[in-house]
Amino acid sequence: MITPADVREWRNQAVIDPKGSRIGVLEAVYVDTRTDEPAMATVLTGLPTRRRLVFVPLDEAVLGPNYVQVPYPRGLVRQAPSIGTDDVLPAEQEEAIFLHYDMEYRQGATGERRLARR
């Protein structure tokens, strides 16, 4: 699990899958609004003319020298819901991210968002 202190240290590091294949670069971290713990990261992927940010869960992420390894295959991460490099995650898109990774999605008791960018 990535701790809040690690978040600052590992931004802009390579994100790799379990086989060591490069997925992209860790751009930002989103915390779970219920716990304020790191929950998802956005990873910068694509060609220089077609960059986008895809979401990947940080549970079971492993930190190494100059990389963050996630337990999801490169293909699955690259097919995840994405946003443009200058965009903000719309509230209505949060559930799709969780469903893509077969994770349970629950909003807060009063309908508040589950993810917040840090």
PDB file of C-alpha atoms in Angstrom:
ATOM      1  CA  MET A   1       0.000   0.000   0.000  1.00  0.00           C
ATOM      2  CA  ILE A   2       1.260   3.437  -0.873  1.00  0.00           C
ATOM      3  CA  THR A   3       1.313   5.778   2.100  1.00  0.00           C
ATOM      4  CA  PRO A   4       0.691   9.532   1.840  1.00  0.00           C
ATOM      5  CA  ALA A   5       4.429  10.197   2.267  1.00  0.00           C
ATOM      6  CA  ASP A   6       5.208   7.842  -0.620  1.00  0.00           C
ATOM      7  CA  VAL A   7       2.776   9.661  -2.899  1.00  0.00           C
ATOM      8  CA  ARG A   8       4.978  12.743  -3.094  1.00  0.00           C
ATOM      9  CA  GLU A   9       8.062  10.635  -3.696  1.00  0.00           C
ATOM     10  CA  TRP A  10       6.656   8.402  -6.445  1.00  0.00           C
ATOM     11  CA  ARG A  11       4.895  10.897  -8.704  1.00  0.00           C
ATOM     12  CA  ASN A  12       6.393  10.922 -12.205  1.00  0.00           C
ATOM     13  CA  GLN A  13       7.825   7.413 -11.717  1.00  0.00           C
ATOM     14  CA  ALA A  14       7.264   4.576 -14.181  1.00  0.00           C
ATOM     15  CA  VAL A  15       4.215   2.390 -13.573  1.00  0.00           C
ATOM     16  CA  ILE A  16       4.738  -1.261 -14.521  1.00  0.00           C
ATOM     17  CA  ASP A  17       2.580  -4.381 -14.545  1.00  0.00           C
ATOM     18  CA  PRO A  18       3.380  -7.727 -12.823  1.00  0.00           C
ATOM     19  CA  LYS A  19       5.529  -8.820 -15.795  1.00  0.00           C
ATOM     20  CA  GLY A  20       7.548  -5.606 -15.696  1.00  0.00           C
ATOM     21  CA  SER A  21       5.936  -4.104 -18.809  1.00  0.00           C
ATOM     22  CA  ARG A  22       5.800  -0.322 -18.694  1.00  0.00           C
ATOM     23  CA  ILE A  23       2.255   1.073 -18.562  1.00  0.00           C
ATOM     24  CA  GLY A  24       3.100   4.759 -18.278  1.00  0.00           C
ATOM     25  CA  VAL A  25       4.034   7.405 -15.710  1.00  0.00           C
ATOM     26  CA  LEU A  26       2.285   7.977 -12.365  1.00  0.00           C
ATOM     27  CA  GLU A  27       0.706  11.415 -12.712  1.00  0.00           C
ATOM     28  CA  ALA A  28      -1.592  11.876  -9.710  1.00  0.00           C
ATOM     29  CA  VAL A  29      -3.075  10.038  -6.760  1.00  0.00           C
ATOM     30  CA  TYR A  30      -6.737   9.929  -5.767  1.00  0.00           C
ATOM     31  CA  VAL A  31      -7.634   9.142  -2.168  1.00  0.00           C
ATOM     32  CA  ASP A  32     -10.696   7.379  -0.836  1.00  0.00           C
ATOM     33  CA  THR A  33     -12.826  10.172   0.645  1.00  0.00           C
ATOM     34  CA  ARG A  34     -13.958   7.908   3.495  1.00  0.00           C
ATOM     35  CA  THR A  35     -10.463   7.029   4.720  1.00  0.00           C
ATOM     36  CA  ASP A  36      -8.204   9.660   3.108  1.00  0.00           C
ATOM     37  CA  GLU A  37      -5.924   6.780   2.057  1.00  0.00           C
ATOM     38  CA  PRO A  38      -4.474   6.515  -1.471  1.00  0.00           C
ATOM     39  CA  ALA A  39      -6.907   4.463  -3.574  1.00  0.00           C
ATOM     40  CA  MET A  40      -6.273   5.115  -7.281  1.00  0.00           C
ATOM     41  CA  ALA A  41      -3.622   6.665  -9.453  1.00  0.00           C
ATOM     42  CA  THR A  42      -3.788   8.237 -12.852  1.00  0.00           C
ATOM     43  CA  VAL A  43      -1.179   6.971 -15.272  1.00  0.00           C
ATOM     44  CA  LEU A  44      -0.096   9.017 -18.281  1.00  0.00           C
ATOM     45  CA  THR A  45      -0.219   6.782 -21.355  1.00  0.00           C
ATOM     46  CA  GLY A  46      -0.319   7.120 -25.112  1.00  0.00           C
ATOM     47  CA  LEU A  47       1.681   8.724 -27.860  1.00  0.00           C
ATOM     48  CA  PRO A  48       2.931  12.298 -27.462  1.00  0.00           C
ATOM     49  CA  THR A  49       0.102  13.573 -29.674  1.00  0.00           C
ATOM     50  CA  ARG A  50      -2.605  11.456 -27.999  1.00  0.00           C
ATOM     51  CA  ARG A  51      -1.870  11.434 -24.280  1.00  0.00           C
ATOM     52  CA  ARG A  52      -4.529  10.461 -21.741  1.00  0.00           C
ATOM     53  CA  LEU A  53      -4.776   9.565 -18.081  1.00  0.00           C
ATOM     54  CA  VAL A  54      -6.023   6.091 -17.166  1.00  0.00           C
ATOM     55  CA  PHE A  55      -6.992   5.019 -13.660  1.00  0.00           C
ATOM     56  CA  VAL A  56      -5.471   2.097 -11.758  1.00  0.00           C
ATOM     57  CA  PRO A  57      -6.114   0.975  -8.167  1.00  0.00           C
ATOM     58  CA  LEU A  58      -3.197   1.251  -5.768  1.00  0.00           C
ATOM     59  CA  ASP A  59      -4.156  -1.642  -3.491  1.00  0.00           C
ATOM     60  CA  GLU A  60      -1.290  -4.120  -3.492  1.00  0.00           C
ATOM     61  CA  ALA A  61       0.998  -1.714  -5.372  1.00  0.00           C
ATOM     62  CA  VAL A  62       4.699  -2.366  -4.826  1.00  0.00           C
ATOM     63  CA  LEU A  63       7.251   0.417  -4.775  1.00  0.00           C
ATOM     64  CA  GLY A  64      10.670  -0.194  -6.257  1.00  0.00           C
ATOM     65  CA  PRO A  65      13.609   1.917  -7.324  1.00  0.00           C
ATOM     66  CA  ASN A  66      12.163   4.347  -9.868  1.00  0.00           C
ATOM     67  CA  TYR A  67       8.919   2.412 -10.431  1.00  0.00           C
ATOM     68  CA  VAL A  68       5.523   1.561  -8.995  1.00  0.00           C
ATOM     69  CA  GLN A  69       4.348  -1.956  -9.807  1.00  0.00           C
ATOM     70  CA  VAL A  70       0.591  -2.549  -9.886  1.00  0.00           C
ATOM     71  CA  PRO A  71      -1.006  -6.017  -9.811  1.00  0.00           C
ATOM     72  CA  TYR A  72      -2.950  -5.463 -13.049  1.00  0.00           C
ATOM     73  CA  PRO A  73      -1.845  -6.406 -16.585  1.00  0.00           C
ATOM     74  CA  ARG A  74      -0.843  -3.591 -18.899  1.00  0.00           C
ATOM     75  CA  GLY A  75      -3.711  -4.282 -21.313  1.00  0.00           C
ATOM     76  CA  LEU A  76      -6.355  -4.070 -18.585  1.00  0.00           C
ATOM     77  CA  VAL A  77      -4.979  -0.772 -17.291  1.00  0.00           C
ATOM     78  CA  ARG A  78      -4.750   0.767 -20.748  1.00  0.00           C
ATOM     79  CA  GLN A  79      -8.413  -0.141 -21.385  1.00  0.00           C
ATOM     80  CA  ALA A  80      -9.536   1.503 -18.128  1.00  0.00           C
ATOM     81  CA  PRO A  81     -11.728   4.608 -18.138  1.00  0.00           C
ATOM     82  CA  SER A  82      -9.643   7.662 -18.880  1.00  0.00           C
ATOM     83  CA  ILE A  83      -9.673  11.439 -18.876  1.00  0.00           C
ATOM     84  CA  GLY A  84      -7.734  14.002 -20.890  1.00  0.00           C
ATOM     85  CA  THR A  85      -4.480  15.306 -19.492  1.00  0.00           C
ATOM     86  CA  ASP A  86      -6.127  18.607 -18.535  1.00  0.00           C
ATOM     87  CA  ASP A  87      -9.475  17.146 -17.468  1.00  0.00           C
ATOM     88  CA  VAL A  88     -11.057  16.471 -14.089  1.00  0.00           C
ATOM     89  CA  LEU A  89     -12.715  13.157 -13.198  1.00  0.00           C
ATOM     90  CA  PRO A  90     -16.503  13.620 -13.541  1.00  0.00           C
ATOM     91  CA  ALA A  91     -18.423  12.258 -10.534  1.00  0.00           C
ATOM     92  CA  GLU A  92     -20.609  10.116 -12.787  1.00  0.00           C
ATOM     93  CA  GLN A  93     -17.521   8.317 -14.179  1.00  0.00           C
ATOM     94  CA  GLU A  94     -16.241   7.079 -10.800  1.00  0.00           C
ATOM     95  CA  GLU A  95     -18.380   3.951 -10.748  1.00  0.00           C
ATOM     96  CA  ALA A  96     -17.131   2.857 -14.197  1.00  0.00           C
ATOM     97  CA  ILE A  97     -13.556   2.875 -12.916  1.00  0.00           C
ATOM     98  CA  PHE A  98     -14.379   0.585 -10.005  1.00  0.00           C
ATOM     99  CA  LEU A  99     -16.442  -1.737 -12.208  1.00  0.00           C
ATOM    100  CA  HIS A 100     -13.607  -2.001 -14.744  1.00  0.00           C
ATOM    101  CA  TYR A 101     -11.461  -3.587 -12.031  1.00  0.00           C
ATOM    102  CA  ASP A 102     -14.331  -5.673 -10.576  1.00  0.00           C
ATOM    103  CA  MET A 103     -14.301  -3.604  -7.393  1.00  0.00           C
ATOM    104  CA  GLU A 104     -17.320  -2.661  -5.301  1.00  0.00           C
ATOM    105  CA  TYR A 105     -18.397   0.959  -5.634  1.00  0.00           C
ATOM    106  CA  ARG A 106     -20.298   2.761  -2.893  1.00  0.00           C
ATOM    107  CA  GLN A 107     -20.844   6.478  -2.651  1.00  0.00           C
ATOM    108  CA  GLY A 108     -20.955   8.157   0.724  1.00  0.00           C
ATOM    109  CA  ALA A 109     -24.163   8.102   2.769  1.00  0.00           C
ATOM    110  CA  THR A 110     -25.286  11.411   1.310  1.00  0.00           C
ATOM    111  CA  GLY A 111     -24.085  10.684  -2.239  1.00  0.00           C
ATOM    112  CA  GLU A 112     -20.659  12.287  -1.978  1.00  0.00           C
ATOM    113  CA  ARG A 113     -17.838  11.275  -4.270  1.00  0.00           C
ATOM    114  CA  ARG A 114     -15.643   8.292  -3.476  1.00  0.00           C
ATOM    115  CA  LEU A 115     -12.403   9.660  -4.969  1.00  0.00           C
ATOM    116  CA  ALA A 116     -10.592  12.959  -4.456  1.00  0.00           C
ATOM    117  CA  ARG A 117      -7.379  14.036  -6.160  1.00  0.00           C
ATOM    118  CA  ARG A 118      -4.399  14.836  -3.926  1.00  0.00           C
TER     119      ARG A 118
END
